[in-house]
XYZ file of C-alpha atoms in Angstrom:
645
model
C 5.614 -76.882 42.522
C 6.603 -80.515 42.090
C 10.151 -79.795 43.167
C 8.908 -78.164 46.344
C 6.721 -81.161 47.242
C 9.539 -83.657 46.646
C 11.771 -81.651 48.927
C 9.232 -81.828 51.744
C 8.880 -85.611 51.426
C 12.630 -86.265 51.476
C 13.138 -84.132 54.558
C 10.341 -85.905 56.441
C 11.817 -89.309 55.608
C 15.193 -88.306 56.914
C 13.711 -87.092 60.188
C 11.868 -90.400 60.727
C 14.967 -92.471 60.141
C 17.028 -90.448 62.624
C 14.408 -90.164 65.329
C 13.281 -93.844 65.481
C 15.911 -96.389 64.380
C 14.525 -99.887 64.026
C 17.576 -101.843 65.298
C 20.256 -101.025 67.826
C 23.808 -100.499 66.599
C 26.223 -103.178 67.687
C 30.005 -103.164 67.896
C 30.227 -105.049 64.635
C 28.154 -102.462 62.879
C 30.512 -99.764 64.012
C 33.477 -101.504 62.443
C 31.756 -101.742 59.029
C 32.485 -99.189 56.249
C 29.475 -97.018 55.433
C 29.271 -95.280 51.998
C 27.635 -91.826 51.838
C 26.750 -90.421 48.361
C 26.216 -86.626 47.938
C 24.073 -85.615 44.944
C 22.884 -82.204 43.649
C 19.229 -81.441 44.192
C 16.982 -79.671 41.693
C 17.176 -75.840 41.422
C 14.373 -74.084 43.233
C 12.987 -70.811 41.645
C 11.087 -68.607 44.071
C 10.788 -65.584 41.599
C 11.312 -65.558 37.831
C 11.067 -62.324 35.755
C 11.727 -62.958 32.045
C 13.641 -60.123 30.391
C 12.294 -58.152 27.444
C 15.678 -56.821 26.312
C 18.641 -58.459 24.721
C 22.216 -57.350 24.335
C 23.244 -56.097 20.891
C 26.464 -58.088 21.155
C 24.726 -61.437 21.717
C 24.438 -64.152 19.094
C 20.650 -63.931 18.810
C 20.573 -60.142 18.365
C 20.290 -60.283 14.565
C 17.466 -62.834 14.675
C 15.508 -60.788 17.207
C 15.937 -57.552 15.201
C 14.845 -59.284 11.994
C 11.786 -60.759 13.704
C 10.816 -57.354 15.187
C 11.103 -55.664 11.764
C 8.876 -58.313 10.194
C 6.289 -57.803 12.926
C 6.283 -54.006 12.452
C 5.859 -54.427 8.687
C 2.951 -56.794 9.283
C 1.238 -54.302 11.606
C 1.625 -51.448 9.120
C 0.205 -53.487 6.254
C -2.763 -54.676 8.284
C -3.774 -51.155 9.367
C -5.189 -50.334 5.906
C -6.662 -53.778 5.226
C -10.430 -54.199 5.227
C -10.122 -57.461 7.191
C -8.053 -55.872 9.937
C -9.841 -55.897 13.315
C -8.318 -54.648 16.533
C -9.208 -56.853 19.542
C -7.962 -57.530 23.031
C -6.410 -60.979 23.711
C -3.992 -62.738 26.017
C -0.481 -63.324 24.728
C 2.375 -65.425 26.052
C 5.627 -63.888 27.105
C 8.504 -64.444 24.764
C 11.141 -67.076 25.458
C 13.911 -65.893 27.783
C 17.190 -64.928 26.184
C 20.476 -66.530 27.031
C 22.279 -63.215 27.506
C 20.583 -60.287 29.177
C 21.739 -56.995 30.650
C 19.950 -55.329 33.551
C 22.396 -52.455 34.177
C 26.099 -51.620 33.950
C 28.422 -53.024 36.544
C 28.750 -50.794 39.576
C 32.401 -50.126 40.355
C 33.291 -48.930 43.853
C 36.539 -47.108 44.522
C 38.075 -45.694 47.688
C 39.949 -42.419 47.369
C 41.587 -40.177 49.916
C 43.523 -36.923 50.081
C 45.590 -35.232 52.734
C 44.951 -31.544 53.487
C 47.664 -29.487 55.154
C 47.353 -26.178 56.962
C 48.640 -24.363 53.877
C 45.851 -25.878 51.738
C 43.252 -24.588 54.176
C 44.870 -21.132 54.187
C 44.927 -20.895 50.368
C 41.299 -22.030 50.072
C 40.182 -19.417 52.597
C 42.012 -16.608 50.740
C 40.516 -17.699 47.395
C 37.020 -17.451 48.882
C 37.669 -13.903 50.121
C 38.979 -12.823 46.724
C 35.825 -14.156 45.044
C 33.600 -12.213 47.425
C 35.645 -9.052 46.919
C 35.095 -9.283 43.162
C 31.301 -8.748 43.733
C 31.015 -5.763 46.085
C 27.752 -5.139 47.869
C 26.490 -2.416 50.133
C 27.281 -4.440 53.254
C 30.820 -5.274 52.095
C 31.541 -1.688 51.160
C 30.286 -0.382 54.501
C 32.341 -2.940 56.452
C 35.311 -2.113 54.271
C 34.833 1.579 54.988
C 34.746 0.871 58.759
C 37.917 -1.194 58.527
C 39.610 1.554 56.575
C 38.563 4.144 59.169
C 40.101 2.016 61.916
C 43.328 1.654 59.936
C 43.311 5.388 59.327
C 43.455 6.026 63.091
C 46.733 4.133 63.286
C 48.249 5.949 60.284
C 49.665 9.431 60.325
C 47.295 12.283 59.458
C 47.681 13.765 55.983
C 49.477 10.737 54.532
C 48.925 9.693 50.878
C 47.693 6.222 51.776
C 45.011 7.728 54.007
C 43.563 9.887 51.190
C 43.621 7.171 48.524
C 41.882 4.642 50.792
C 39.185 7.159 51.682
C 38.459 8.098 48.068
C 38.356 4.446 46.964
C 35.877 3.539 49.680
C 33.620 6.458 48.737
C 33.731 5.485 45.046
C 32.784 1.893 45.875
C 29.879 3.084 47.997
C 28.626 5.413 45.239
C 28.846 2.676 42.591
C 26.806 0.332 44.763
C 24.136 2.982 45.331
C 23.957 3.852 41.623
C 23.600 0.198 40.575
C 20.840 -0.284 43.133
C 18.967 2.779 41.884
C 19.400 1.645 38.262
C 17.963 -1.800 39.033
C 14.973 -0.245 40.787
C 14.351 2.033 37.811
C 14.459 -0.900 35.378
C 11.975 -2.910 37.443
C 9.670 0.095 37.656
C 9.978 0.735 33.914
C 9.087 -2.878 33.086
C 6.023 -2.660 35.307
C 4.884 0.507 33.540
C 5.519 -0.827 30.043
C 3.488 -3.978 30.699
C 0.520 -2.291 32.357
C -2.822 -2.200 30.535
C -3.314 1.492 31.224
C -0.004 2.407 29.595
C -0.763 0.257 26.537
C -4.143 1.923 26.177
C -2.541 5.374 26.405
C -0.018 4.381 23.732
C -2.883 3.189 21.528
C -4.664 6.555 21.816
C -1.418 8.461 21.245
C -0.743 6.420 18.119
C -4.212 7.277 16.804
C -3.616 10.992 17.482
C -0.287 10.938 15.636
C -1.836 9.138 12.658
C -4.656 11.669 12.554
C -2.060 14.471 12.401
C 0.054 12.774 9.730
C -2.822 11.726 7.463
C -5.100 14.680 8.209
C -5.254 16.081 4.642
C -5.825 12.632 3.142
C -8.389 11.590 5.758
C -10.194 14.886 5.257
C -10.341 14.253 1.510
C -11.609 10.723 2.193
C -14.381 11.977 4.492
C -15.070 14.979 2.197
C -14.180 17.480 4.916
C -12.133 20.710 4.652
C -8.391 20.401 5.114
C -7.029 22.123 8.230
C -3.782 24.082 7.868
C -1.485 24.736 10.792
C -0.933 28.474 11.382
C 2.650 29.669 11.273
C 4.195 31.660 14.165
C 2.895 35.250 14.160
C 0.044 34.410 11.786
C -2.961 34.226 14.199
C -3.103 38.022 14.675
C -3.115 38.630 10.948
C -5.775 35.977 10.539
C -8.007 37.573 13.153
C -7.636 40.977 11.520
C -8.287 39.570 8.091
C -11.347 37.511 9.033
C -13.744 40.385 8.423
C -12.227 41.109 5.048
C -12.401 37.434 4.095
C -16.102 37.242 4.982
C -16.877 40.008 2.517
C -14.667 38.421 -0.129
C -16.220 34.974 0.333
C -19.650 36.284 -0.735
C -18.133 37.584 -3.951
C -16.157 34.384 -4.503
C -19.262 32.216 -4.162
C -20.939 34.077 -7.008
C -17.830 33.724 -9.152
C -17.392 30.020 -8.297
C -20.921 29.214 -9.457
C -19.989 30.503 -12.880
C -16.576 28.801 -12.896
C -17.825 25.358 -11.783
C -19.462 24.613 -15.114
C -16.333 25.604 -17.047
C -13.997 23.681 -14.723
C -15.961 20.465 -14.965
C -15.931 20.695 -18.725
C -12.171 21.191 -18.832
C -10.920 18.879 -15.999
C -11.678 15.209 -16.755
C -12.746 12.694 -14.126
C -9.805 10.924 -12.488
C -8.662 8.863 -9.537
C -6.445 10.537 -6.940
C -4.500 8.169 -4.704
C -4.819 9.039 -1.008
C -2.966 6.219 0.785
C -2.623 2.442 0.875
C -3.138 -0.126 3.613
C 0.171 -1.999 3.659
C 2.895 -3.088 6.074
C 5.775 -5.549 6.276
C 3.398 -8.431 7.095
C 1.421 -8.042 3.850
C 4.361 -7.339 1.535
C 4.322 -9.703 -1.444
C 0.952 -11.300 -0.594
C -1.996 -11.292 -2.996
C -5.132 -9.401 -1.886
C -7.961 -11.876 -2.469
C -10.996 -10.258 -0.818
C -12.268 -7.054 0.844
C -15.221 -6.533 3.181
C -16.524 -3.558 5.185
C -17.888 -3.930 8.697
C -21.665 -3.643 8.725
C -21.769 -1.320 11.771
C -18.417 0.482 11.833
C -17.764 2.054 8.399
C -14.107 2.662 9.336
C -13.258 -1.028 9.800
C -12.097 -3.035 6.789
C -11.336 -6.774 6.569
C -8.734 -7.862 4.019
C -7.863 -11.423 3.013
C -4.468 -12.309 1.571
C -4.038 -15.488 -0.461
C -3.039 -16.654 -3.941
C -5.484 -17.982 -6.513
C -3.221 -20.502 -8.274
C -2.527 -23.975 -6.932
C 1.225 -23.752 -7.577
C 1.494 -20.311 -5.945
C 0.189 -21.317 -2.550
C 2.005 -19.684 0.364
C 1.082 -18.477 3.814
C -2.198 -16.639 4.255
C -3.297 -13.682 6.312
C -6.530 -12.013 7.386
C -6.241 -8.445 8.711
C -8.649 -5.880 10.107
C -7.616 -2.356 9.094
C -8.955 0.890 10.506
C -9.183 4.177 8.606
C -7.687 5.845 11.695
C -4.390 3.926 11.347
C -3.429 3.105 7.724
C 0.081 1.957 8.651
C -0.651 -1.119 10.813
C -3.669 -3.455 11.101
C -5.764 -3.616 14.250
C -6.059 -7.421 14.151
C -3.843 -10.000 12.436
C -4.891 -13.634 11.907
C -2.049 -15.654 10.295
C -2.591 -19.023 8.647
C -0.474 -21.607 6.799
C -3.129 -21.624 4.048
C -4.147 -18.798 1.758
C -7.215 -16.719 2.689
C -9.722 -16.653 -0.179
C -12.791 -14.914 1.311
C -13.756 -12.694 4.277
C -17.032 -11.157 5.458
C -18.409 -9.499 8.613
C -21.622 -10.633 10.257
C -24.731 -8.453 10.000
C -26.427 -9.137 13.346
C -23.174 -9.661 15.279
C -20.694 -7.277 13.612
C -17.790 -8.411 15.812
C -17.750 -11.839 14.104
C -15.525 -12.201 11.051
C -15.868 -15.243 8.781
C -12.722 -16.304 6.919
C -12.513 -18.895 4.136
C -9.271 -20.711 3.326
C -7.793 -22.427 0.289
C -7.887 -25.863 1.970
C -11.686 -25.673 2.405
C -11.792 -24.638 6.067
C -14.071 -21.872 7.379
C -13.087 -20.039 10.592
C -14.977 -17.420 12.602
C -13.005 -14.864 14.649
C -14.108 -12.429 17.335
C -12.476 -9.122 16.416
C -13.276 -7.624 19.821
C -10.832 -10.076 21.394
C -7.075 -9.650 20.991
C -6.640 -13.429 20.579
C -5.876 -14.749 17.083
C -7.482 -18.150 17.786
C -10.826 -18.690 15.965
C -13.997 -19.003 18.008
C -15.352 -21.661 15.644
C -13.954 -23.505 12.638
C -15.045 -26.293 10.306
C -11.793 -28.255 10.320
C -13.399 -31.110 12.288
C -16.813 -30.878 10.627
C -17.889 -33.799 8.399
C -19.511 -31.241 6.044
C -16.208 -29.444 5.483
C -15.447 -28.312 1.934
C -12.808 -30.337 0.107
C -11.903 -27.486 -2.253
C -11.029 -23.795 -1.914
C -13.791 -21.604 -0.448
C -14.024 -18.881 -3.105
C -16.691 -16.700 -1.453
C -18.403 -16.200 1.915
C -21.398 -14.035 2.783
C -23.678 -13.569 5.791
C -27.354 -13.552 4.764
C -30.425 -12.443 6.723
C -33.635 -14.256 5.887
C -37.184 -13.697 7.148
C -38.537 -16.458 9.391
C -42.212 -15.537 9.273
C -44.581 -13.775 6.916
C -44.425 -10.474 8.810
C -40.715 -9.981 8.209
C -40.011 -8.750 11.736
C -38.143 -11.868 12.832
C -34.943 -12.497 10.853
C -32.332 -15.193 11.171
C -28.773 -14.961 9.984
C -26.692 -17.714 8.409
C -23.436 -18.009 6.517
C -23.315 -19.138 2.892
C -20.158 -20.454 1.236
C -19.305 -21.666 -2.258
C -16.388 -23.939 -3.023
C -14.534 -25.553 -5.895
C -16.021 -28.919 -4.864
C -19.335 -27.844 -6.467
C -21.238 -27.274 -3.212
C -23.097 -24.204 -1.956
C -23.380 -24.704 1.813
C -25.449 -22.971 4.455
C -23.747 -22.727 7.862
C -25.590 -22.088 11.125
C -23.964 -21.413 14.503
C -25.374 -23.665 17.200
C -23.006 -25.564 19.480
C -20.588 -25.519 16.584
C -20.759 -24.944 12.836
C -23.552 -27.058 11.328
C -24.246 -26.991 7.618
C -26.276 -28.457 4.813
C -26.042 -27.978 1.054
C -28.280 -25.462 -0.684
C -27.190 -26.739 -4.084
C -24.774 -29.213 -5.663
C -23.684 -27.746 -8.971
C -23.834 -30.017 -12.004
C -22.634 -29.486 -15.515
C -25.317 -28.571 -18.042
C -25.547 -29.034 -21.793
C -26.085 -26.095 -24.111
C -29.277 -27.482 -25.647
C -31.158 -30.736 -25.600
C -31.224 -32.620 -28.930
C -33.966 -34.779 -30.383
C -32.753 -37.831 -28.522
C -33.838 -36.167 -25.302
C -31.668 -35.846 -22.254
C -29.861 -39.123 -22.839
C -26.179 -38.821 -22.083
C -23.229 -41.123 -22.335
C -23.540 -43.940 -19.869
C -19.790 -44.230 -19.526
C -19.397 -40.607 -18.416
C -17.713 -40.442 -15.010
C -19.598 -38.916 -12.097
C -16.798 -36.514 -11.257
C -17.041 -34.923 -14.690
C -20.628 -33.875 -13.939
C -19.569 -31.652 -11.030
C -19.214 -27.945 -11.823
C -16.852 -26.046 -9.490
C -18.495 -22.908 -8.061
C -16.679 -19.559 -8.127
C -19.089 -16.886 -6.803
C -22.702 -16.200 -5.811
C -24.991 -13.239 -5.137
C -28.303 -13.200 -3.264
C -31.111 -11.007 -4.560
C -31.309 -7.724 -2.572
C -35.109 -7.872 -2.328
C -35.822 -11.607 -2.259
C -33.140 -13.558 -0.355
C -34.702 -16.813 -1.523
C -33.264 -16.213 -5.023
C -29.553 -16.185 -5.747
C -27.142 -16.342 -8.683
C -24.181 -18.711 -8.971
C -21.151 -18.313 -11.234
C -19.319 -21.510 -12.220
C -15.936 -22.445 -13.607
C -17.462 -23.581 -16.916
C -18.669 -20.015 -17.631
C -22.370 -20.367 -16.771
C -24.467 -18.272 -14.402
C -27.278 -20.234 -12.732
C -30.316 -18.664 -11.142
C -31.249 -20.794 -8.120
C -33.782 -20.870 -5.322
C -33.345 -21.923 -1.700
C -36.556 -23.946 -2.023
C -35.256 -26.128 -4.871
C -31.893 -27.814 -4.532
C -32.140 -30.237 -7.462
C -32.521 -27.952 -10.498
C -31.807 -24.431 -11.724
C -34.464 -21.821 -12.414
C -32.515 -20.288 -15.311
C -29.046 -20.585 -16.843
C -27.239 -17.675 -18.529
C -24.672 -18.904 -21.087
C -22.498 -16.286 -22.743
C -19.194 -16.309 -20.875
C -16.476 -18.523 -22.281
C -14.381 -18.752 -19.124
C -14.765 -19.015 -15.349
C -17.116 -16.395 -13.864
C -15.201 -14.656 -11.071
C -17.878 -12.237 -9.799
C -21.639 -11.745 -9.939
C -23.302 -8.753 -8.246
C -26.814 -7.287 -8.281
C -27.444 -3.612 -8.972
C -28.431 -1.978 -5.641
C -30.995 0.314 -7.326
C -32.265 -1.939 -10.146
C -33.357 -5.216 -8.489
C -33.616 -7.099 -11.794
C -30.179 -6.160 -13.151
C -26.869 -7.807 -12.351
C -23.244 -7.554 -13.445
C -20.717 -10.312 -14.135
C -17.049 -10.617 -15.062
C -15.059 -13.558 -16.344
C -11.655 -14.861 -17.355
C -12.723 -14.451 -21.005
C -11.824 -10.713 -20.703
C -15.519 -9.770 -20.685
C -17.881 -7.756 -18.470
C -21.623 -8.201 -19.008
C -24.775 -6.489 -17.767
C -27.802 -8.790 -17.508
C -31.519 -8.618 -16.799
C -32.856 -11.686 -15.047
C -35.834 -11.995 -17.431
C -33.555 -12.318 -20.464
C -31.032 -15.055 -21.069
C -28.875 -12.806 -23.286
C -26.777 -9.968 -21.816
C -28.036 -6.426 -22.129
C -24.517 -4.967 -22.537
C -21.112 -6.576 -23.129
C -17.697 -4.959 -22.605
C -14.338 -6.287 -23.823
C -12.003 -3.329 -23.219
C -8.750 -5.312 -22.856
C -7.282 -8.757 -23.466
C -6.737 -9.460 -19.774
C -8.632 -11.452 -17.149
C -11.237 -9.443 -15.240
C -11.019 -10.492 -11.585
C -13.616 -8.305 -9.873
C -16.464 -5.842 -10.495
C -18.510 -3.684 -8.111
C -21.519 -1.384 -8.486
C -21.309 2.131 -7.110
C -23.424 2.669 -3.966
C -24.459 6.133 -5.241
C -25.360 5.562 -8.865
C -27.250 2.879 -10.768
C -25.035 3.043 -13.862
C -21.513 3.458 -12.432
C -19.399 0.411 -11.713
C -15.706 -0.421 -11.257
C -13.758 -3.314 -12.738
C -10.299 -4.704 -11.916
C -8.277 -6.724 -14.417
C -4.647 -7.710 -14.541
C -3.434 -4.473 -16.107
C -5.732 -1.655 -14.957
C -8.704 -0.439 -12.936
C -11.654 0.947 -14.897
C -14.558 3.175 -13.866
C -17.528 2.835 -16.210
C -20.394 5.320 -16.444
C -23.185 3.940 -18.633
C -24.862 7.316 -18.955
C -21.691 8.783 -20.505
C -20.505 5.904 -22.712
C -21.029 2.193 -23.247
C -17.940 1.847 -25.441
C -15.083 3.201 -23.340
C -14.528 3.481 -19.584
C -14.751 6.891 -17.979
C -11.543 6.495 -15.897
C -8.593 4.177 -16.469
C -5.800 3.684 -13.922
C -2.850 1.648 -15.206
C -1.032 -0.746 -12.832
C 2.697 -0.566 -12.162
C 4.954 -3.071 -13.957
C 4.799 -6.510 -12.357
C 1.644 -5.644 -10.332
C -1.845 -7.043 -10.978
C -5.085 -5.562 -9.685
C -7.262 -8.252 -8.064
C -10.155 -6.694 -6.088
C -12.253 -3.503 -6.008
C -14.631 -2.177 -3.369
C -16.479 1.142 -3.096
C -16.556 3.052 0.178
C -20.027 3.189 1.689
C -20.412 6.860 2.602
C -17.769 8.651 0.505
C -16.741 8.930 -3.151
C -13.748 6.638 -2.772
C -12.657 3.342 -4.259
C -10.452 0.640 -2.692
C -8.251 -1.442 -4.994
C -6.249 -4.501 -3.945
C -3.267 -5.778 -5.899
C -0.881 -8.722 -6.039
C 1.780 -6.989 -3.903
C -0.281 -6.870 -0.688
C -1.425 -3.237 -0.985
C -4.993 -1.926 -0.704
C -4.909 1.513 -2.302
C -7.576 4.129 -1.469
C -8.525 6.394 -4.395
C -10.777 9.448 -4.429
C -13.140 9.873 -7.386
C -12.580 13.407 -8.689
C -14.791 15.437 -11.065
C -17.389 12.710 -11.564
C -20.242 13.874 -13.852
C -23.734 14.178 -12.434
C -26.888 12.593 -13.856
C -28.008 15.893 -15.391
C -24.845 16.248 -17.480
C -26.062 13.785 -20.066
C -29.449 13.003 -21.483
C -28.607 9.288 -21.571
C -29.447 8.833 -17.866
C -33.189 8.482 -18.356
C -32.699 6.178 -21.342
C -30.324 3.862 -19.480
C -32.572 3.793 -16.417
C -35.540 2.875 -18.574
C -33.614 0.072 -20.231
C -32.251 -1.245 -16.950
C -35.585 -0.951 -15.169
C -34.422 1.697 -12.656
C -36.759 4.413 -11.469
C -34.140 6.875 -10.226
C -30.478 7.319 -9.448
C -30.984 7.194 -5.679
C -31.787 4.206 -3.498
C -35.445 3.637 -2.989
């Protein structure tokens, strides 16, 4: 700005001196020598844009790179510092560099070429040859017309005339065939991608599966097996129907006598019907099973490993009894799936628990594999594996007509959380599990003051809500204890059952005896408890393997199934309390992990470590009247009858 003002003053002075000279020039003045001095004026900058880049080849490149690296290191170290505060402020532009590069030098060149008539002729012929290599319907028709004109000038019956005619017809046919083939492909793609065609394929697949698995599905549903008549057989069948009706009456009388002898000779066993498995589930560990509350043919299966070092990809699948070869829905995940359960009030919602502590809810009616809700962004998210999930209905009022549904989860972080669907997944803790001492000594409840807080947390493994009173629930912990808790008290336990010496993997109430429950543990033991007594009513140690899962039968109060590493066992307390009724040994290298009874049939589902869910039919199971121990066991367990009531 100063330079600009000085320039204006000097110019004005020069104009005044030239316009109004003070004295007139004489002849003597003209003869004098006048000295004129030319000096350089100051540089005037009308626009200055400092550069932010520097050439790598310049002298200051190393200093600038070193300074930038130091600044980046400073920023990274300050990000985790407690005194670091991010604020807006004005900064000065850096000093301009001596050497800068805006862009590469633009080089202009003039080139020319001379084209002769022969060059034009060769280029034109090359273009025609290229077009002739891709014949079309128009080219072939014009070619046929040209050939017909040439044929008029040639002699009739000549060889060239016939060959040209056949070649033109072949070209025309090839063009027509390619056009028809392209139209057929476009039409086929449209059909294959239509919703109606996909729906028809879905129904056809179901029909084929029904035909293939008809004998096994009939055995599963306890229906008669249909046999296909051979050619020429229907007439014989029609003629023999009357004879068979008379013979059936006689056979029924004989069968009544033979049933008692057959049951005494043929032992109870498990007959394998089929297994839910495909290429997607091969090699994955079956971690959980859950039936749909409304559709008894829909099964949810979770695939995920239990060990920390064995963690691989996870999978949640929805299988249908009508198609045992491929799942209806597939929900892949980078984390292992540890728990699944269907909603009671909204049976199309599937809750899935993962090894990283996340809970996701999927809509199985939709074909999308993206969860509707998940707890990945929730501040109440579990920080340990979610070992069990269950939807619970609880009465709101005293009448019991109005019920609300919520989701309960238990995790290795020692929390039992209650999740409610509002705008998202909101939760609060029902209980924070704490380690307990076996007995209090004379000093009272004084403990070591130096004991760390983290050592007081007890990781939770499983839970079970009371079938009659949903305010009461049982919790199995990693330290081997079973705590009886209440939803009204979240600070202390009602009772604690201490007999297991390892983590408790499953706790389940008896569906017919509301005060009896069953537990299994890693200490190889299975125990039957009554909630009034702190000692188990019955204890079973059949093998020296970890017992992963147990399940009560939905049709009997004293039949339950257990899955350990080596075999699946069916226990009948009315027959024996020393040995299982049925034992099914696993294949070498395979471990049984989960068991689940079918709701309406005498079948058992068993999951293993190879990704298969096998369906077994219970054959020749004894009835309650076969042994006099039924009434005694019911009296001890507190059950009134063998049927639900």
